[in-house]
Amino acid sequence: MALQQLRQSRGLNQTELGRRLGVSLQQVQKYESGRDRMAASTAYRAAEILGVEVGALYAGLRARPGRSPKSANTKRNPILVVPLTVNLRAAPAREGELIDLIRSYQAIADASDRALVRKLLKRLSGFSARTKAAAQ
């Protein structure tokens, strides 16, 4: 499921991803459904194409029964799909900037500091004013 979400968030269809990976549409469907496993080299190429770390392709997957007992207790990180543009008037953000922003935000341990960052971003973007205006 992670591959499908990442592919869709990048605006790629299965045919295009398959072409860029050098595999068929049907093979992409098998990867996305979990019927076939991806070779490490294919996973690496897919991650490059999708602009993510290889681990993002496996986010949310559960370990098979009988496999490493430690993995069953490992906390899973959900995939966050972020649109690269909010509206047509906004300048598109570079993907690297968004990833850096999210990582920096996640590194803030204090909840009140995170709230201040959110408040600052909303104020700078004018998001709060637009939301209030739309509600009236």
JSON list of C-alpha atoms in Angstrom, two decimals:
[
{"chain": "A", "resi": 1, "resn": "MET", "atom": "CA", "xyz": [0.00, 0.00, 0.00]},
{"chain": "A", "resi": 2, "resn": "ALA", "atom": "CA", "xyz": [2.88, 2.38, 0.68]},
{"chain": "A", "resi": 3, "resn": "LEU", "atom": "CA", "xyz": [4.10, 2.18, -2.90]},
{"chain": "A", "resi": 4, "resn": "GLN", "atom": "CA", "xyz": [0.64, 3.02, -4.24]},
{"chain": "A", "resi": 5, "resn": "GLN", "atom": "CA", "xyz": [0.21, 6.00, -1.90]},
{"chain": "A", "resi": 6, "resn": "LEU", "atom": "CA", "xyz": [3.64, 7.38, -2.74]},
{"chain": "A", "resi": 7, "resn": "ARG", "atom": "CA", "xyz": [3.09, 6.88, -6.47]},
{"chain": "A", "resi": 8, "resn": "GLN", "atom": "CA", "xyz": [-0.27, 8.64, -6.36]},
{"chain": "A", "resi": 9, "resn": "SER", "atom": "CA", "xyz": [1.08, 11.50, -4.27]},
{"chain": "A", "resi": 10, "resn": "ARG", "atom": "CA", "xyz": [3.66, 12.13, -7.01]},
{"chain": "A", "resi": 11, "resn": "GLY", "atom": "CA", "xyz": [0.98, 12.15, -9.70]},
{"chain": "A", "resi": 12, "resn": "LEU", "atom": "CA", "xyz": [2.31, 9.03, -11.43]},
{"chain": "A", "resi": 13, "resn": "ASN", "atom": "CA", "xyz": [0.12, 6.32, -12.84]},
{"chain": "A", "resi": 14, "resn": "GLN", "atom": "CA", "xyz": [1.13, 2.66, -12.73]},
{"chain": "A", "resi": 15, "resn": "THR", "atom": "CA", "xyz": [2.19, 2.65, -16.37]},
{"chain": "A", "resi": 16, "resn": "GLU", "atom": "CA", "xyz": [4.53, 5.61, -15.90]},
{"chain": "A", "resi": 17, "resn": "LEU", "atom": "CA", "xyz": [6.09, 4.17, -12.74]},
{"chain": "A", "resi": 18, "resn": "GLY", "atom": "CA", "xyz": [6.56, 0.84, -14.52]},
{"chain": "A", "resi": 19, "resn": "ARG", "atom": "CA", "xyz": [8.20, 2.53, -17.50]},
{"chain": "A", "resi": 20, "resn": "ARG", "atom": "CA", "xyz": [10.61, 4.41, -15.23]},
{"chain": "A", "resi": 21, "resn": "LEU", "atom": "CA", "xyz": [11.38, 1.23, -13.26]},
{"chain": "A", "resi": 22, "resn": "GLY", "atom": "CA", "xyz": [11.75, -0.86, -16.42]},
{"chain": "A", "resi": 23, "resn": "VAL", "atom": "CA", "xyz": [8.89, -3.20, -15.51]},
{"chain": "A", "resi": 24, "resn": "SER", "atom": "CA", "xyz": [5.37, -3.77, -16.83]},
{"chain": "A", "resi": 25, "resn": "LEU", "atom": "CA", "xyz": [2.13, -2.24, -15.58]},
{"chain": "A", "resi": 26, "resn": "GLN", "atom": "CA", "xyz": [1.15, -5.69, -14.31]},
{"chain": "A", "resi": 27, "resn": "GLN", "atom": "CA", "xyz": [4.37, -5.95, -12.32]},
{"chain": "A", "resi": 28, "resn": "VAL", "atom": "CA", "xyz": [3.70, -2.60, -10.64]},
{"chain": "A", "resi": 29, "resn": "GLN", "atom": "CA", "xyz": [0.22, -3.86, -9.77]},
{"chain": "A", "resi": 30, "resn": "LYS", "atom": "CA", "xyz": [1.77, -6.96, -8.19]},
{"chain": "A", "resi": 31, "resn": "TYR", "atom": "CA", "xyz": [4.22, -4.83, -6.17]},
{"chain": "A", "resi": 32, "resn": "GLU", "atom": "CA", "xyz": [1.42, -2.58, -4.95]},
{"chain": "A", "resi": 33, "resn": "SER", "atom": "CA", "xyz": [-0.87, -5.46, -4.01]},
{"chain": "A", "resi": 34, "resn": "GLY", "atom": "CA", "xyz": [1.94, -7.32, -2.25]},
{"chain": "A", "resi": 35, "resn": "ARG", "atom": "CA", "xyz": [1.68, -10.37, -4.51]},
{"chain": "A", "resi": 36, "resn": "ASP", "atom": "CA", "xyz": [5.31, -9.94, -5.58]},
{"chain": "A", "resi": 37, "resn": "ARG", "atom": "CA", "xyz": [8.28, -8.67, -3.64]},
{"chain": "A", "resi": 38, "resn": "MET", "atom": "CA", "xyz": [10.54, -6.02, -5.09]},
{"chain": "A", "resi": 39, "resn": "ALA", "atom": "CA", "xyz": [14.21, -6.76, -5.53]},
{"chain": "A", "resi": 40, "resn": "ALA", "atom": "CA", "xyz": [16.42, -4.44, -3.49]},
{"chain": "A", "resi": 41, "resn": "SER", "atom": "CA", "xyz": [17.69, -2.76, -6.65]},
{"chain": "A", "resi": 42, "resn": "THR", "atom": "CA", "xyz": [14.12, -2.12, -7.83]},
{"chain": "A", "resi": 43, "resn": "ALA", "atom": "CA", "xyz": [13.12, -0.75, -4.43]},
{"chain": "A", "resi": 44, "resn": "TYR", "atom": "CA", "xyz": [16.11, 1.57, -4.53]},
{"chain": "A", "resi": 45, "resn": "ARG", "atom": "CA", "xyz": [15.14, 2.84, -8.01]},
{"chain": "A", "resi": 46, "resn": "ALA", "atom": "CA", "xyz": [11.50, 3.26, -6.94]},
{"chain": "A", "resi": 47, "resn": "ALA", "atom": "CA", "xyz": [12.59, 5.29, -3.92]},
{"chain": "A", "resi": 48, "resn": "GLU", "atom": "CA", "xyz": [14.73, 7.51, -6.14]},
{"chain": "A", "resi": 49, "resn": "ILE", "atom": "CA", "xyz": [11.86, 8.02, -8.59]},
{"chain": "A", "resi": 50, "resn": "LEU", "atom": "CA", "xyz": [9.43, 8.82, -5.77]},
{"chain": "A", "resi": 51, "resn": "GLY", "atom": "CA", "xyz": [11.92, 11.02, -3.92]},
{"chain": "A", "resi": 52, "resn": "VAL", "atom": "CA", "xyz": [11.78, 9.10, -0.65]},
{"chain": "A", "resi": 53, "resn": "GLU", "atom": "CA", "xyz": [14.05, 6.92, 1.43]},
{"chain": "A", "resi": 54, "resn": "VAL", "atom": "CA", "xyz": [13.75, 3.19, 0.71]},
{"chain": "A", "resi": 55, "resn": "GLY", "atom": "CA", "xyz": [12.19, 2.62, 4.14]},
{"chain": "A", "resi": 56, "resn": "ALA", "atom": "CA", "xyz": [9.16, 4.69, 3.13]},
{"chain": "A", "resi": 57, "resn": "LEU", "atom": "CA", "xyz": [8.22, 1.94, 0.67]},
{"chain": "A", "resi": 58, "resn": "TYR", "atom": "CA", "xyz": [7.80, -0.43, 3.60]},
{"chain": "A", "resi": 59, "resn": "ALA", "atom": "CA", "xyz": [6.05, 1.91, 6.04]},
{"chain": "A", "resi": 60, "resn": "GLY", "atom": "CA", "xyz": [3.09, 0.25, 7.69]},
{"chain": "A", "resi": 61, "resn": "LEU", "atom": "CA", "xyz": [3.95, -3.29, 6.62]},
{"chain": "A", "resi": 62, "resn": "ARG", "atom": "CA", "xyz": [3.58, -5.92, 9.29]},
{"chain": "A", "resi": 63, "resn": "ALA", "atom": "CA", "xyz": [6.17, -8.60, 9.95]},
{"chain": "A", "resi": 64, "resn": "ARG", "atom": "CA", "xyz": [5.18, -12.11, 8.93]},
{"chain": "A", "resi": 65, "resn": "PRO", "atom": "CA", "xyz": [4.37, -14.55, 11.72]},
{"chain": "A", "resi": 66, "resn": "GLY", "atom": "CA", "xyz": [7.45, -16.48, 12.76]},
{"chain": "A", "resi": 67, "resn": "ARG", "atom": "CA", "xyz": [9.78, -13.65, 11.81]},
{"chain": "A", "resi": 68, "resn": "SER", "atom": "CA", "xyz": [11.88, -11.52, 14.12]},
{"chain": "A", "resi": 69, "resn": "PRO", "atom": "CA", "xyz": [9.91, -11.11, 17.38]},
{"chain": "A", "resi": 70, "resn": "LYS", "atom": "CA", "xyz": [11.51, -7.71, 17.96]},
{"chain": "A", "resi": 71, "resn": "SER", "atom": "CA", "xyz": [9.89, -6.34, 14.80]},
{"chain": "A", "resi": 72, "resn": "ALA", "atom": "CA", "xyz": [6.39, -7.04, 16.17]},
{"chain": "A", "resi": 73, "resn": "ASN", "atom": "CA", "xyz": [7.01, -4.53, 18.95]},
{"chain": "A", "resi": 74, "resn": "THR", "atom": "CA", "xyz": [8.53, -1.88, 16.71]},
{"chain": "A", "resi": 75, "resn": "LYS", "atom": "CA", "xyz": [6.46, 1.28, 16.42]},
{"chain": "A", "resi": 76, "resn": "ARG", "atom": "CA", "xyz": [5.31, 1.88, 12.86]},
{"chain": "A", "resi": 77, "resn": "ASN", "atom": "CA", "xyz": [5.48, 5.32, 11.31]},
{"chain": "A", "resi": 78, "resn": "PRO", "atom": "CA", "xyz": [2.54, 6.27, 9.11]},
{"chain": "A", "resi": 79, "resn": "ILE", "atom": "CA", "xyz": [3.10, 7.72, 5.67]},
{"chain": "A", "resi": 80, "resn": "LEU", "atom": "CA", "xyz": [2.32, 11.38, 5.33]},
{"chain": "A", "resi": 81, "resn": "VAL", "atom": "CA", "xyz": [1.35, 12.49, 1.86]},
{"chain": "A", "resi": 82, "resn": "VAL", "atom": "CA", "xyz": [1.81, 16.23, 1.44]},
{"chain": "A", "resi": 83, "resn": "PRO", "atom": "CA", "xyz": [0.63, 18.09, -1.66]},
{"chain": "A", "resi": 84, "resn": "LEU", "atom": "CA", "xyz": [3.45, 20.17, -3.10]},
{"chain": "A", "resi": 85, "resn": "THR", "atom": "CA", "xyz": [1.17, 23.12, -3.91]},
{"chain": "A", "resi": 86, "resn": "VAL", "atom": "CA", "xyz": [-1.69, 24.48, -1.84]},
{"chain": "A", "resi": 87, "resn": "ASN", "atom": "CA", "xyz": [-3.31, 26.59, -4.56]},
{"chain": "A", "resi": 88, "resn": "LEU", "atom": "CA", "xyz": [-2.49, 27.95, -7.97]},
{"chain": "A", "resi": 89, "resn": "ARG", "atom": "CA", "xyz": [-1.45, 31.36, -6.60]},
{"chain": "A", "resi": 90, "resn": "ALA", "atom": "CA", "xyz": [1.05, 29.88, -4.15]},
{"chain": "A", "resi": 91, "resn": "ALA", "atom": "CA", "xyz": [4.59, 29.27, -5.31]},
{"chain": "A", "resi": 92, "resn": "PRO", "atom": "CA", "xyz": [5.21, 25.53, -5.38]},
{"chain": "A", "resi": 93, "resn": "ALA", "atom": "CA", "xyz": [7.41, 24.42, -2.52]},
{"chain": "A", "resi": 94, "resn": "ARG", "atom": "CA", "xyz": [10.36, 22.28, -3.33]},
{"chain": "A", "resi": 95, "resn": "GLU", "atom": "CA", "xyz": [10.01, 18.75, -2.09]},
{"chain": "A", "resi": 96, "resn": "GLY", "atom": "CA", "xyz": [13.30, 18.96, -0.20]},
{"chain": "A", "resi": 97, "resn": "GLU", "atom": "CA", "xyz": [12.11, 22.07, 1.63]},
{"chain": "A", "resi": 98, "resn": "LEU", "atom": "CA", "xyz": [8.95, 20.30, 2.75]},
{"chain": "A", "resi": 99, "resn": "ILE", "atom": "CA", "xyz": [10.84, 17.24, 3.92]},
{"chain": "A", "resi": 100, "resn": "ASP", "atom": "CA", "xyz": [13.31, 19.43, 5.81]},
{"chain": "A", "resi": 101, "resn": "LEU", "atom": "CA", "xyz": [10.46, 21.39, 7.39]},
{"chain": "A", "resi": 102, "resn": "ILE", "atom": "CA", "xyz": [8.66, 18.23, 8.51]},
{"chain": "A", "resi": 103, "resn": "ARG", "atom": "CA", "xyz": [11.83, 16.67, 9.93]},
{"chain": "A", "resi": 104, "resn": "SER", "atom": "CA", "xyz": [12.67, 19.87, 11.79]},
{"chain": "A", "resi": 105, "resn": "TYR", "atom": "CA", "xyz": [9.15, 20.08, 13.19]},
{"chain": "A", "resi": 106, "resn": "GLN", "atom": "CA", "xyz": [9.26, 16.44, 14.31]},
{"chain": "A", "resi": 107, "resn": "ALA", "atom": "CA", "xyz": [12.52, 17.13, 16.15]},
{"chain": "A", "resi": 108, "resn": "ILE", "atom": "CA", "xyz": [10.85, 19.72, 18.41]},
{"chain": "A", "resi": 109, "resn": "ALA", "atom": "CA", "xyz": [10.28, 17.84, 21.66]},
{"chain": "A", "resi": 110, "resn": "ASP", "atom": "CA", "xyz": [8.20, 20.45, 23.50]},
{"chain": "A", "resi": 111, "resn": "ALA", "atom": "CA", "xyz": [4.48, 20.49, 22.59]},
{"chain": "A", "resi": 112, "resn": "SER", "atom": "CA", "xyz": [4.11, 24.19, 23.33]},
{"chain": "A", "resi": 113, "resn": "ASP", "atom": "CA", "xyz": [7.04, 25.00, 21.04]},
{"chain": "A", "resi": 114, "resn": "ARG", "atom": "CA", "xyz": [5.39, 22.96, 18.26]},
{"chain": "A", "resi": 115, "resn": "ALA", "atom": "CA", "xyz": [2.17, 24.91, 18.82]},
{"chain": "A", "resi": 116, "resn": "LEU", "atom": "CA", "xyz": [4.11, 28.17, 18.45]},
{"chain": "A", "resi": 117, "resn": "VAL", "atom": "CA", "xyz": [5.64, 26.96, 15.19]},
{"chain": "A", "resi": 118, "resn": "ARG", "atom": "CA", "xyz": [2.19, 26.03, 13.83]},
{"chain": "A", "resi": 119, "resn": "LYS", "atom": "CA", "xyz": [0.81, 29.42, 14.88]},
{"chain": "A", "resi": 120, "resn": "LEU", "atom": "CA", "xyz": [3.73, 31.23, 13.21]},
{"chain": "A", "resi": 121, "resn": "LEU", "atom": "CA", "xyz": [3.33, 29.27, 9.97]},
{"chain": "A", "resi": 122, "resn": "LYS", "atom": "CA", "xyz": [-0.41, 29.92, 9.86]},
{"chain": "A", "resi": 123, "resn": "ARG", "atom": "CA", "xyz": [0.14, 33.62, 10.45]},
{"chain": "A", "resi": 124, "resn": "LEU", "atom": "CA", "xyz": [2.88, 33.94, 7.82]},
{"chain": "A", "resi": 125, "resn": "SER", "atom": "CA", "xyz": [0.85, 32.01, 5.25]},
{"chain": "A", "resi": 126, "resn": "GLY", "atom": "CA", "xyz": [-2.36, 33.91, 5.93]},
{"chain": "A", "resi": 127, "resn": "PHE", "atom": "CA", "xyz": [-4.10, 30.56, 6.44]},
{"chain": "A", "resi": 128, "resn": "SER", "atom": "CA", "xyz": [-5.96, 31.66, 9.60]},
{"chain": "A", "resi": 129, "resn": "ALA", "atom": "CA", "xyz": [-7.33, 34.82, 7.97]},
{"chain": "A", "resi": 130, "resn": "ARG", "atom": "CA", "xyz": [-8.55, 32.88, 4.91]},
{"chain": "A", "resi": 131, "resn": "THR", "atom": "CA", "xyz": [-10.18, 30.22, 7.10]},
{"chain": "A", "resi": 132, "resn": "LYS", "atom": "CA", "xyz": [-12.04, 32.86, 9.17]},
{"chain": "A", "resi": 133, "resn": "ALA", "atom": "CA", "xyz": [-13.13, 34.73, 6.03]},
{"chain": "A", "resi": 134, "resn": "ALA", "atom": "CA", "xyz": [-14.42, 31.54, 4.43]},
{"chain": "A", "resi": 135, "resn": "ALA", "atom": "CA", "xyz": [-16.39, 30.67, 7.56]},
{"chain": "A", "resi": 136, "resn": "GLN", "atom": "CA", "xyz": [-18.29, 33.99, 7.47]}
]
